[in-house]
Coordinates of C-alpha atoms and ligand atoms in Angstrom, one line a residue:
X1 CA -13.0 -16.1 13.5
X2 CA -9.9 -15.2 11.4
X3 CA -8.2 -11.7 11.1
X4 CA -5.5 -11.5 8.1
X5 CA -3.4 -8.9 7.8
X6 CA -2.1 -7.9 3.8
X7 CA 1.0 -6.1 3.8
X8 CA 3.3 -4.7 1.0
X9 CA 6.8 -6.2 1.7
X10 CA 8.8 -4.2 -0.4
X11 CA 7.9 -0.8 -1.7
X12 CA 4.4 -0.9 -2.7
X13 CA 2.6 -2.2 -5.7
X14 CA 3.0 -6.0 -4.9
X15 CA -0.6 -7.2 -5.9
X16 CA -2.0 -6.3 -2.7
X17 CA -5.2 -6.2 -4.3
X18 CA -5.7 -9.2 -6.1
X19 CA -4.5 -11.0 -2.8
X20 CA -7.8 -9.1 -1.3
X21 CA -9.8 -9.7 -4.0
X22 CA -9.2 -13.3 -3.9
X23 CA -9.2 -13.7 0.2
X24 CA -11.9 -10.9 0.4
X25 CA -15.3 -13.7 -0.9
X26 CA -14.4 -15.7 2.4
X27 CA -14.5 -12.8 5.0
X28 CA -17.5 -10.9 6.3
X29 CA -15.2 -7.3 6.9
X30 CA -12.4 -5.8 4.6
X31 CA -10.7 -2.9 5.9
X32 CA -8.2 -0.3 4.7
X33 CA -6.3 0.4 7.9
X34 CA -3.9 3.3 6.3
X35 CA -3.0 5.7 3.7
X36 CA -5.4 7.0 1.8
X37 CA -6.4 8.3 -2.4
X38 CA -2.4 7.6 -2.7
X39 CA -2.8 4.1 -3.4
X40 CA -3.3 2.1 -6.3
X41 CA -4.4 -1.5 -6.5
X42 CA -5.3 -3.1 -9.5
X43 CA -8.4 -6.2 -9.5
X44 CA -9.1 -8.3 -12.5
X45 CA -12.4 -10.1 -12.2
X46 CA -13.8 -11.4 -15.5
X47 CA -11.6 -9.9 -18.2
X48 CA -12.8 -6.2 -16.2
X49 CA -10.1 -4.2 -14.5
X50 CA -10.3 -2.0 -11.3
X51 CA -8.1 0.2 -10.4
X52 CA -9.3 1.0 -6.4
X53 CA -7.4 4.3 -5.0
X54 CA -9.2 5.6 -1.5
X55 CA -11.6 1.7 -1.2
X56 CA -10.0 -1.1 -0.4
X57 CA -10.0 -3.7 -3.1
X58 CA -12.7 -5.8 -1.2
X59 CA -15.5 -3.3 -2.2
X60 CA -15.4 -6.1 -5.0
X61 CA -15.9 -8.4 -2.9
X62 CA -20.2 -9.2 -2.6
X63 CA -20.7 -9.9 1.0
X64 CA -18.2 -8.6 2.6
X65 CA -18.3 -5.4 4.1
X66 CA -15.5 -2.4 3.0
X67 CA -14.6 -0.5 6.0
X68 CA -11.8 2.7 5.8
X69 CA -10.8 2.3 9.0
X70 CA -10.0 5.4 11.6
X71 CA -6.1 5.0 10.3
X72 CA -7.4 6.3 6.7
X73 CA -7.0 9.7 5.4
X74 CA -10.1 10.0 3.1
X75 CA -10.3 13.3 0.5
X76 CA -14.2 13.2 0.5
X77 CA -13.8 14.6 -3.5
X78 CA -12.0 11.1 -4.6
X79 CA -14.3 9.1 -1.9
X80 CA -17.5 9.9 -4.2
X81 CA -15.4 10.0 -7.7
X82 CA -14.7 6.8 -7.0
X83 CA -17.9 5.3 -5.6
X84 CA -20.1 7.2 -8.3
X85 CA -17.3 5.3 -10.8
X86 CA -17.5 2.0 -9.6
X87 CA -21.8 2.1 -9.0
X88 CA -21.3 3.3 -13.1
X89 CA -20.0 0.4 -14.0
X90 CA -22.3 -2.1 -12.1
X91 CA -20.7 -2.5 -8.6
X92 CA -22.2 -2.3 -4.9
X93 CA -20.1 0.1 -3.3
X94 CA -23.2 0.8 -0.8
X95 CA -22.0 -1.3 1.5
X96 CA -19.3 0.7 2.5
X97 CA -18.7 2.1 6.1
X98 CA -15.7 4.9 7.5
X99 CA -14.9 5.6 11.1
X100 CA -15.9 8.4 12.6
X101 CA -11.9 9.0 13.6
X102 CA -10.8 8.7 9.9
X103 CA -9.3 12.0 9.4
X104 CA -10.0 14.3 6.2
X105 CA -7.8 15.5 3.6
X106 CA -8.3 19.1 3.2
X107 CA -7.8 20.8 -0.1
X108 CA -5.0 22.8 1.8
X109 CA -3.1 19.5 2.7
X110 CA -2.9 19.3 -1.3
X111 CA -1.8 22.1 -1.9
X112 CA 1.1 21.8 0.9
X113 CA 1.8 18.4 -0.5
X114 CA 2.9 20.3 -3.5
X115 CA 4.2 23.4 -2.5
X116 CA 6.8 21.4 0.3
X117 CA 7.9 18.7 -2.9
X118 CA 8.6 21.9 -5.5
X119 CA 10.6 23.9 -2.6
X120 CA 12.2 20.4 -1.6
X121 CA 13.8 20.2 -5.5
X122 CA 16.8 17.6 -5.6
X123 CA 15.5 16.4 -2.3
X124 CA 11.8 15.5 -3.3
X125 CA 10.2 12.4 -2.0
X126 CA 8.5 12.2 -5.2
X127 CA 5.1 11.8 -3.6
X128 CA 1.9 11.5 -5.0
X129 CA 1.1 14.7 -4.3
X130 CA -2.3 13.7 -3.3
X131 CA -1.9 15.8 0.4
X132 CA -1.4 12.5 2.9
X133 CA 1.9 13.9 4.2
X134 CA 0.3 17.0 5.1
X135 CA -2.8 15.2 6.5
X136 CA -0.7 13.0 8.9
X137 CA 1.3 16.0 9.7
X138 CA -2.0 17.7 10.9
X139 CA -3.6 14.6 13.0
X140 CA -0.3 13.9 14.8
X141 CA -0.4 18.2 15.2
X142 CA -3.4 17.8 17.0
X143 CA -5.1 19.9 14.8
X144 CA -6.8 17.7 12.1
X145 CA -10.2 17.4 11.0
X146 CA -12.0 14.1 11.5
X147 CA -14.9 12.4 9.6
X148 CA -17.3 13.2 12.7
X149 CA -16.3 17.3 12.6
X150 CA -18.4 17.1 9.4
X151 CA -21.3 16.4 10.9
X152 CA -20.8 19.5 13.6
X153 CA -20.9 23.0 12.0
X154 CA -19.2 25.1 14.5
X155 CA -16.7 22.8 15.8
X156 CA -16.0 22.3 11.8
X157 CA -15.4 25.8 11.7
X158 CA -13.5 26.4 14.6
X159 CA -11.1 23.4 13.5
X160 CA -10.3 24.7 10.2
X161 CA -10.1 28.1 11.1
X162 CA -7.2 26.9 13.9
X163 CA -5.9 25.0 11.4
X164 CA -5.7 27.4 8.6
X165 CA -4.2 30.2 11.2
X166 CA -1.3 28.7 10.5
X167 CA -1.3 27.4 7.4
X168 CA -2.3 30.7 5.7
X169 CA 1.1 32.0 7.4
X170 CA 2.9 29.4 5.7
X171 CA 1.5 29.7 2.2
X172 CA 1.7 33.3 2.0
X173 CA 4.9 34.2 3.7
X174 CA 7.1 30.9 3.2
X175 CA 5.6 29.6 -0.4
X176 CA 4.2 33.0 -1.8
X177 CA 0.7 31.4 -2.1
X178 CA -2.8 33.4 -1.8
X179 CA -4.4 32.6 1.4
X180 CA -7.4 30.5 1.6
X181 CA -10.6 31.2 2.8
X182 CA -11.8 28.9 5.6
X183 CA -15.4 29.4 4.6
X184 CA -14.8 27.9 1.7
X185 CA -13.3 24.9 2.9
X186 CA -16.2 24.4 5.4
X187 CA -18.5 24.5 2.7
X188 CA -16.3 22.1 0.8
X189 CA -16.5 19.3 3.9
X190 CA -20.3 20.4 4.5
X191 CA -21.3 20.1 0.8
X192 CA -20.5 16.0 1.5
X193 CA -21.8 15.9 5.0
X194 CA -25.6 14.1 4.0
X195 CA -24.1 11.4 1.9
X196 CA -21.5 11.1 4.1
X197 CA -23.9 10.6 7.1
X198 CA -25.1 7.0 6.7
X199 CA -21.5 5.5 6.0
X200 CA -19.5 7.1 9.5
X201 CA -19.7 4.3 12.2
X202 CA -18.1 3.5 15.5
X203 CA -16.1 1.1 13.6
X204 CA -13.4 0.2 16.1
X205 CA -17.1 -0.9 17.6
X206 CA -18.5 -2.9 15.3
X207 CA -15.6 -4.8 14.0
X208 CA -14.7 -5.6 17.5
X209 CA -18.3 -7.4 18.0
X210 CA -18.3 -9.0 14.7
X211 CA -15.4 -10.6 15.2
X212 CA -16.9 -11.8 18.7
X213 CA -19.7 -13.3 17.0
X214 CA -17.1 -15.2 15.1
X215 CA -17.1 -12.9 12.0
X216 CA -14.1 -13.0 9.9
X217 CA -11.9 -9.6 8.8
X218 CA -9.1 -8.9 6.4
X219 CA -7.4 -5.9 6.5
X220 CA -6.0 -4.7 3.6
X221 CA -3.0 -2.1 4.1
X222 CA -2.3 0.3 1.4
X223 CA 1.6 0.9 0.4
X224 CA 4.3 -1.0 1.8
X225 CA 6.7 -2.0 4.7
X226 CA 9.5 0.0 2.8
X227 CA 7.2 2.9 3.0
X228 CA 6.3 2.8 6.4
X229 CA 7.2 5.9 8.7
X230 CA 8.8 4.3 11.0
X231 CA 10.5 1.1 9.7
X232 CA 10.6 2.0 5.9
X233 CA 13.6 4.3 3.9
X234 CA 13.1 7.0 6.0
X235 CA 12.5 9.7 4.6
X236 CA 11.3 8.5 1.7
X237 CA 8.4 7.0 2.6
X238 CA 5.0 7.6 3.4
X239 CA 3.0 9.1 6.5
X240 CA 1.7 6.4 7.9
X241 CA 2.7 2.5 9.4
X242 CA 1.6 0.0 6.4
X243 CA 3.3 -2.4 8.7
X244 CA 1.3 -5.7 10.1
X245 CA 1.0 -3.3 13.7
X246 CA -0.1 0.0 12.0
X247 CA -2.7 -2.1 10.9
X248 CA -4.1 -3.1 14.7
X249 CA -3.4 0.9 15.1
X250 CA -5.5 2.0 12.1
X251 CA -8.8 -0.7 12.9
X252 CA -8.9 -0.8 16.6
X253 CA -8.4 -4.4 16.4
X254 CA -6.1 -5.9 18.7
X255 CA -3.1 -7.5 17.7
X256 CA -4.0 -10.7 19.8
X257 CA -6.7 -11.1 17.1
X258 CA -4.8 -11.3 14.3
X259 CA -4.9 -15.2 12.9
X260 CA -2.5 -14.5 10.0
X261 CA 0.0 -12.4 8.8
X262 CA 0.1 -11.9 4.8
X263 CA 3.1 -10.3 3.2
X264 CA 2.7 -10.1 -0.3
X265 CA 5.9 -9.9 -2.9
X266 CA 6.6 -9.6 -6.0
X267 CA 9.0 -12.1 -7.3
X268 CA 11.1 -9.3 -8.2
X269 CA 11.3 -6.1 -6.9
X270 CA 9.1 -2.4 -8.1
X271 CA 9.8 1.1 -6.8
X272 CA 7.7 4.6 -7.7
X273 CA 8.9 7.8 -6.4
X274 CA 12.6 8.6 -5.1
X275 CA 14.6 7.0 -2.6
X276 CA 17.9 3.9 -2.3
X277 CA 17.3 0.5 -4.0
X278 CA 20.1 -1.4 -4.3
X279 CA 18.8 -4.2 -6.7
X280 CA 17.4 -0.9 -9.1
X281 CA 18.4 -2.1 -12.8
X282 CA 19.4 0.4 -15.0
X283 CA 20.4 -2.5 -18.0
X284 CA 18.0 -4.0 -20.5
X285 CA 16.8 -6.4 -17.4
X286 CA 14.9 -3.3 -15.9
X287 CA 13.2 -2.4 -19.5
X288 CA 12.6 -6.2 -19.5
X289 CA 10.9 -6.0 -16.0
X290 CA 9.2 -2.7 -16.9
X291 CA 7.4 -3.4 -20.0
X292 CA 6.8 -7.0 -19.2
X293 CA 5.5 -6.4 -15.8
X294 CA 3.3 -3.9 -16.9
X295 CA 5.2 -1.6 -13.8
X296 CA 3.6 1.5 -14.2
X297 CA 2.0 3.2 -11.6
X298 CA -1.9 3.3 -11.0
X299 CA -1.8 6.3 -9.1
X300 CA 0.2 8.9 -10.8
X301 CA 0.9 6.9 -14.5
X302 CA 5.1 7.1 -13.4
X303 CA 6.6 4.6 -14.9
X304 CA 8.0 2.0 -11.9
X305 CA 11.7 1.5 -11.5
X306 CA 12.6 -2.0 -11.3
X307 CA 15.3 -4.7 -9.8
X308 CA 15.5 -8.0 -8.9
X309 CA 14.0 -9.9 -5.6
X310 CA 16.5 -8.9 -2.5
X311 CA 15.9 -11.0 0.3
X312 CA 17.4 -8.6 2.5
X313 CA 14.7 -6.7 2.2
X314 CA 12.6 -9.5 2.7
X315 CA 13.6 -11.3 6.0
X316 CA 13.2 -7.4 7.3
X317 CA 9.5 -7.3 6.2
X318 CA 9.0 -10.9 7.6
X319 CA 10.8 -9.4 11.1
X320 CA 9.2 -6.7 11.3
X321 CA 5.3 -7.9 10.4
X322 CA 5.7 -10.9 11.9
X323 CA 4.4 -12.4 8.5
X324 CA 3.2 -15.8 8.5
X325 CA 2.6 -16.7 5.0
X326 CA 4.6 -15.0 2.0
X327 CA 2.4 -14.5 -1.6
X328 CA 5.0 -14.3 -4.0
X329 CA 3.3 -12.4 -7.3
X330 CA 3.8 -12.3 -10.8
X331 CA 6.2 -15.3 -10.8
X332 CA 5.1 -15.2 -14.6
X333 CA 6.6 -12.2 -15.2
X334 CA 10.2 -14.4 -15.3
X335 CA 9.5 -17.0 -17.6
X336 CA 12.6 -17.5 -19.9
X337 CA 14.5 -14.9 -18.8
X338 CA 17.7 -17.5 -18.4
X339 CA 18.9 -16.5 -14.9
X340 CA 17.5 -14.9 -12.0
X341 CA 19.1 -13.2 -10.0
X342 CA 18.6 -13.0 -6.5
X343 CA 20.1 -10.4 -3.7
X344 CA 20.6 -12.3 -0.6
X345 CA 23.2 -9.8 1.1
X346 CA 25.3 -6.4 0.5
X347 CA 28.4 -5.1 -0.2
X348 CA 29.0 -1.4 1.4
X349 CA 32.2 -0.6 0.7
X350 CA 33.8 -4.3 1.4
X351 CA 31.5 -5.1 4.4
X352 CA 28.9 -7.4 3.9
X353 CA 25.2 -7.0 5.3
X354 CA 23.4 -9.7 5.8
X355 CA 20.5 -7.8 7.3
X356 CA 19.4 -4.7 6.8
X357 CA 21.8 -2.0 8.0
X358 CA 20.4 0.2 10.2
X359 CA 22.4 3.6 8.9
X360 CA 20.9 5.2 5.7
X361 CA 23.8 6.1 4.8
X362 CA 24.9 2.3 4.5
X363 CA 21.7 1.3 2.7
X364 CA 21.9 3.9 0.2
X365 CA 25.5 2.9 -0.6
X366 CA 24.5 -0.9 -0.5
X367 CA 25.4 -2.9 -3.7
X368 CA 23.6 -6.6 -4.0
X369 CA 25.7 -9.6 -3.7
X370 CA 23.6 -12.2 -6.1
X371 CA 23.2 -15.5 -6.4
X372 CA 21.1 -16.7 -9.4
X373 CA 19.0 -19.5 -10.7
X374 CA 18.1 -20.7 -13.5
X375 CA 14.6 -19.8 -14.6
X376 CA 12.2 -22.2 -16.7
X377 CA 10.8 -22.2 -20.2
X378 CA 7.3 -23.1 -19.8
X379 CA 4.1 -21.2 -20.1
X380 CA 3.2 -21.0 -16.7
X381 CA -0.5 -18.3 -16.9
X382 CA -2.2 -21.5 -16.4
X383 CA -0.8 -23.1 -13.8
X384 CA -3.7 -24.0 -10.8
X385 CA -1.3 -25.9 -8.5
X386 CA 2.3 -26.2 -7.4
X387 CA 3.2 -29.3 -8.5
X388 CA 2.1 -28.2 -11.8
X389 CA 5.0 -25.6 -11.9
X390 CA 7.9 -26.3 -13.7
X391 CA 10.7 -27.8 -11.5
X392 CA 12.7 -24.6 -11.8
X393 CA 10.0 -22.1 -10.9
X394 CA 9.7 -24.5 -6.9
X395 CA 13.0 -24.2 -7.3
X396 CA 13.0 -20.5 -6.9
X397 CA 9.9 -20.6 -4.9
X398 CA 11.5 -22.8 -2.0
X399 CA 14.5 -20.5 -2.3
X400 CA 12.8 -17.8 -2.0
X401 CA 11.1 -19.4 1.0
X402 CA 14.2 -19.9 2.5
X403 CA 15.9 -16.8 1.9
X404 CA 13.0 -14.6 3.3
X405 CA 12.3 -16.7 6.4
X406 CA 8.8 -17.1 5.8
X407 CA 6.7 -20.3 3.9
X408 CA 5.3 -19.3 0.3
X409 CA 1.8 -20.0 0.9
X410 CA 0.4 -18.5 -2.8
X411 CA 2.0 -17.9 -5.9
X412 CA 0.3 -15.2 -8.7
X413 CA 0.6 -16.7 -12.0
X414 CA -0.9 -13.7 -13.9
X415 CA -3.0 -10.7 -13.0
X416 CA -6.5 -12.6 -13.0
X417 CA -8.6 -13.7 -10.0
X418 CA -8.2 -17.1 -11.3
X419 CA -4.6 -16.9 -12.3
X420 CA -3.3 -17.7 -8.7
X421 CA -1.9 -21.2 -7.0
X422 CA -2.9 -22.0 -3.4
X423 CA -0.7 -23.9 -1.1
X424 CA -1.7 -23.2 2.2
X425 CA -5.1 -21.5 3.0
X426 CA -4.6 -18.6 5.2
X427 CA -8.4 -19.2 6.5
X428 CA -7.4 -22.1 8.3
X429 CA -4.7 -21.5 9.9
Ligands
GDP1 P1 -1.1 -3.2 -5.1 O1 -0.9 -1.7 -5.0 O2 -0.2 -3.9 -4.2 O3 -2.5 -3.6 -5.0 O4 -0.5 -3.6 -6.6 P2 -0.9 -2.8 -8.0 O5 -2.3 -3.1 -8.4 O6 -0.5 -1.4 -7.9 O7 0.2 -3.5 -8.9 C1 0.2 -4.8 -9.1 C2 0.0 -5.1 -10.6 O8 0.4 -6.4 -10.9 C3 -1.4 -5.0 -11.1 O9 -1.4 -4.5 -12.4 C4 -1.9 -6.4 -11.1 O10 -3.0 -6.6 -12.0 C5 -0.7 -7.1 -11.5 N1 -0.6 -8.5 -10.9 C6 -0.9 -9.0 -9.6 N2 -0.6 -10.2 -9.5 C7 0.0 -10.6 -10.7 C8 0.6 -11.8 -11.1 O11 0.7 -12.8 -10.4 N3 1.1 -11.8 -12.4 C9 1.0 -10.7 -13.3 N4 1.5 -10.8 -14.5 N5 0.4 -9.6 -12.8 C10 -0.1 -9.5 -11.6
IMO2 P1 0.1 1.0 -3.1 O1 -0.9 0.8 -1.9 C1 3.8 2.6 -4.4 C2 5.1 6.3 -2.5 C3 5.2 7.6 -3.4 C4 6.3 8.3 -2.7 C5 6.1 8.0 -1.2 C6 5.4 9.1 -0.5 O2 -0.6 1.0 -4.4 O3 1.2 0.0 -2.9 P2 2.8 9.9 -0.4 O4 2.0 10.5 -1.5 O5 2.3 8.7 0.2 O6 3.2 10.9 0.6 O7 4.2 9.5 -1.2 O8 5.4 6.8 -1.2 N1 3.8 5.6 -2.5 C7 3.6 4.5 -3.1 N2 4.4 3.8 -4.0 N3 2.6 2.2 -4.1 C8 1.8 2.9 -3.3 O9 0.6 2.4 -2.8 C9 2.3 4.1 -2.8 N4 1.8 5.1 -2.0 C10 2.7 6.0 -1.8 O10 5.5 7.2 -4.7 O11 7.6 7.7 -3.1
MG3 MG1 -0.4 0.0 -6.2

């Protein structure tokens, strides 16, 4: 029995799908614990790429099973799109199973998603606009639809009637919106509700006995520590806890199951959507980062802002998921660049942070104080182990290592399955 845990450790948009995609042939489960169609993770499996939104990136995986766990807001519309696009282009997405507790994005939570960011202006979060905020708003509300209301006509219609009671208020009189009709959003979940039918399990259930009958799980959390409610850059963040516990939360598995806990990295650092970054670049070095990296959102096409590694941020994401093993990815990415730059502490107005300062106001004046390496020449795409890396590139790695308090246990040499080192194996640990 093993249970690994995949979290972001910086602000989404690490790789946290090719770390699935890889670790996902050796487990019998693969579950999405949070978020929902506003993620974006990218798989490259035989020169074909994936670009997985609402499934977790496992769905690639052939025998094990995708789950979206009960912490998952699913918009039924994307669900399908995205199954009926995958099936097109030869893959098994059969397999899949959702927990009857999964709540459901309503085309009203999209609609609020973009009414709130317009009237928010200057202060925008810069979501996705795909409704989650809205969604989560509603389940902790009490007044959320779930996956198993769908299969109950009146209590679906009582629900979104309730619900839209309220809403309808808020869209005519606050944003100047037409109501909407609640019949027509019932007919919307119903029109989904016999190809919906066969996927909804008990799955708190039946991941629970698999992994008694020794059965192996990896959970796959969308977004990012950064972007977690709770422990991310409030406010800017998302609406749920990608954090290492949000993911017991959003599986009903308990965290005395959990084997190993996966933070993935990027050897620099990536933002999308508004919020502090103290190592953002605004020099040639973030074009450099940008363009070379490839760092543009999956999800909404933004282009990704971009800065170096800060190890403030992650010793944080180590504390705070408990991470075992650090994937560090696109090391590539910094081949002969000359010098790398890493943040190890900050500067807010003469006083130095070593750790992450707990007042906002304090991060969002937080300028990095660097220490830099010297990066290496070589072609390093091919790379299958570590000794193979240049001396300078373990350099950095064992830096890094010690800078974010957690062992480096694979490195992502490039974006394909095969393009990645192993060090340790997270399955046996
Ligand atoms: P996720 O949201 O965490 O799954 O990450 P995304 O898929 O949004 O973004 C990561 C991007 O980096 C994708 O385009 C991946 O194909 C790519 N990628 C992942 N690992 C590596 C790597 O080691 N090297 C390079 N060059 N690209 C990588
Ligand atoms: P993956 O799983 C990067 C960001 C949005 C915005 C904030 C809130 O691919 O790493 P939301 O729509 O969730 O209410 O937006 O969170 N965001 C992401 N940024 N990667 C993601 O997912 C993200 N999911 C949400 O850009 O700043
Ligand atoms: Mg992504």
């Amino acid at each position: 029995m093993a249970v690994i845990v995949v979290v972001g450790a910086q602000w989404g948009d690490e790789g946290k799908g090719k770390a699935t995609d890889i670790l996902g042939g050796k487990v019998d489960y693969v579950v999405k614990p949070n978020g929902g169609n506003n993620a974006g993770h990218t798989v490259v499996v035989g020169g074909e790429k994936y670009e997985l939104k609402l499934l977790p990136a496992g769905v690639l995986s052939e025998n094990a099973t995708p789950v979206l766990g009960n912490g998952v807001v699913v918009n039924l519309q994307a669900l399908f799109e995205e199954i009926d696009g995958l099936e097109a282009r030869g893959a098994n997405a059969s397999r899949l199973k959702i927990s009857a507790n999964a709540h459901v994005v309503a085309p009203y939570h999209q609609v609020l998603d973009r009414v709130q960011e317009r009237f928010l202006g200057k202060r925008a979060i810069g979501t996705t606009g795909r409704g989650i905020g809205p969604t989560y708003a509603d389940k902790v509300s009490r007044v959320g639809i779930r996956m198993q209301d769908i299969f109950d006509e009146s209590i679906l219609r009582q629900k979104v009637e309730s619900a839209l009671a309220v809403k309808n208020q808020i869209l005519v009189k606050m944003y100047n919106r037409k109501a909407i009709d609640p019949n027509e959003i019932v007919d919307y979940f119903l029109s989904y509700a016999d190809r919906l039918e066969p996927m909804v399990i008990e799955a708190e259930l039946e991941l629970n006995k698999a992994l008694a009958e020794g059965k192996s799980v990896l959970m796959e959390g969308g977004q990012a520590t950064m972007l977690d409610v709770d422990h991310g850059t409030y406010p800017f963040v998302t609406s749920s806890n990608p954090t290492a516990g949000g993911a017991c939360v959003g599986s009903g598995i308990g965290p005395t199951k959990i084997t190993s806990s996966l933070g993935i990295i990027k050897a620099y650092t990536t933002r999308v959507g508004a919020g502090p970054f103290p190592t953002e670049l605004f020099d040639k070095w973030g074009e450099f980062l940008q363009t070379t990296g490839g760092e543009v959102g999956v999800n909404t096409g933004r282009k990704r802002r971009c800065g170096w590694y800060d190890s403030v941020v992650a010793r944080y994401a180590s504390r705070v998921n408990g991470f075992t093993d650090l994937f560090v990815t696109k090391l590539d990415v910094l081949t002969g660049i000359g010098e790398i730059p890493i943040c190890v502490a900050y500067d807010v107005d003469g006083k130095r942070f070593d750790e992450m300062p707990v007042n906002q106001s304090d991060f969002h004046h937080a300028t990095p104080i660097y220490e830099t390496m010297p990066a290496w020449d070589e072609d390093i795409t091919g790379c299958t182990s570590f000794d193979e890396l240049p001396a300078k590139a373990r350099d950095y790695i064992h830096r890094l290592e010690e800078l974010s308090d957690c062992r480096v246990s694979y490195i992502g040499v490039g974006p394909k399955r095969t393009q990645t080192i192993e060090i340790h194996d997270v399955m046996a640990s």
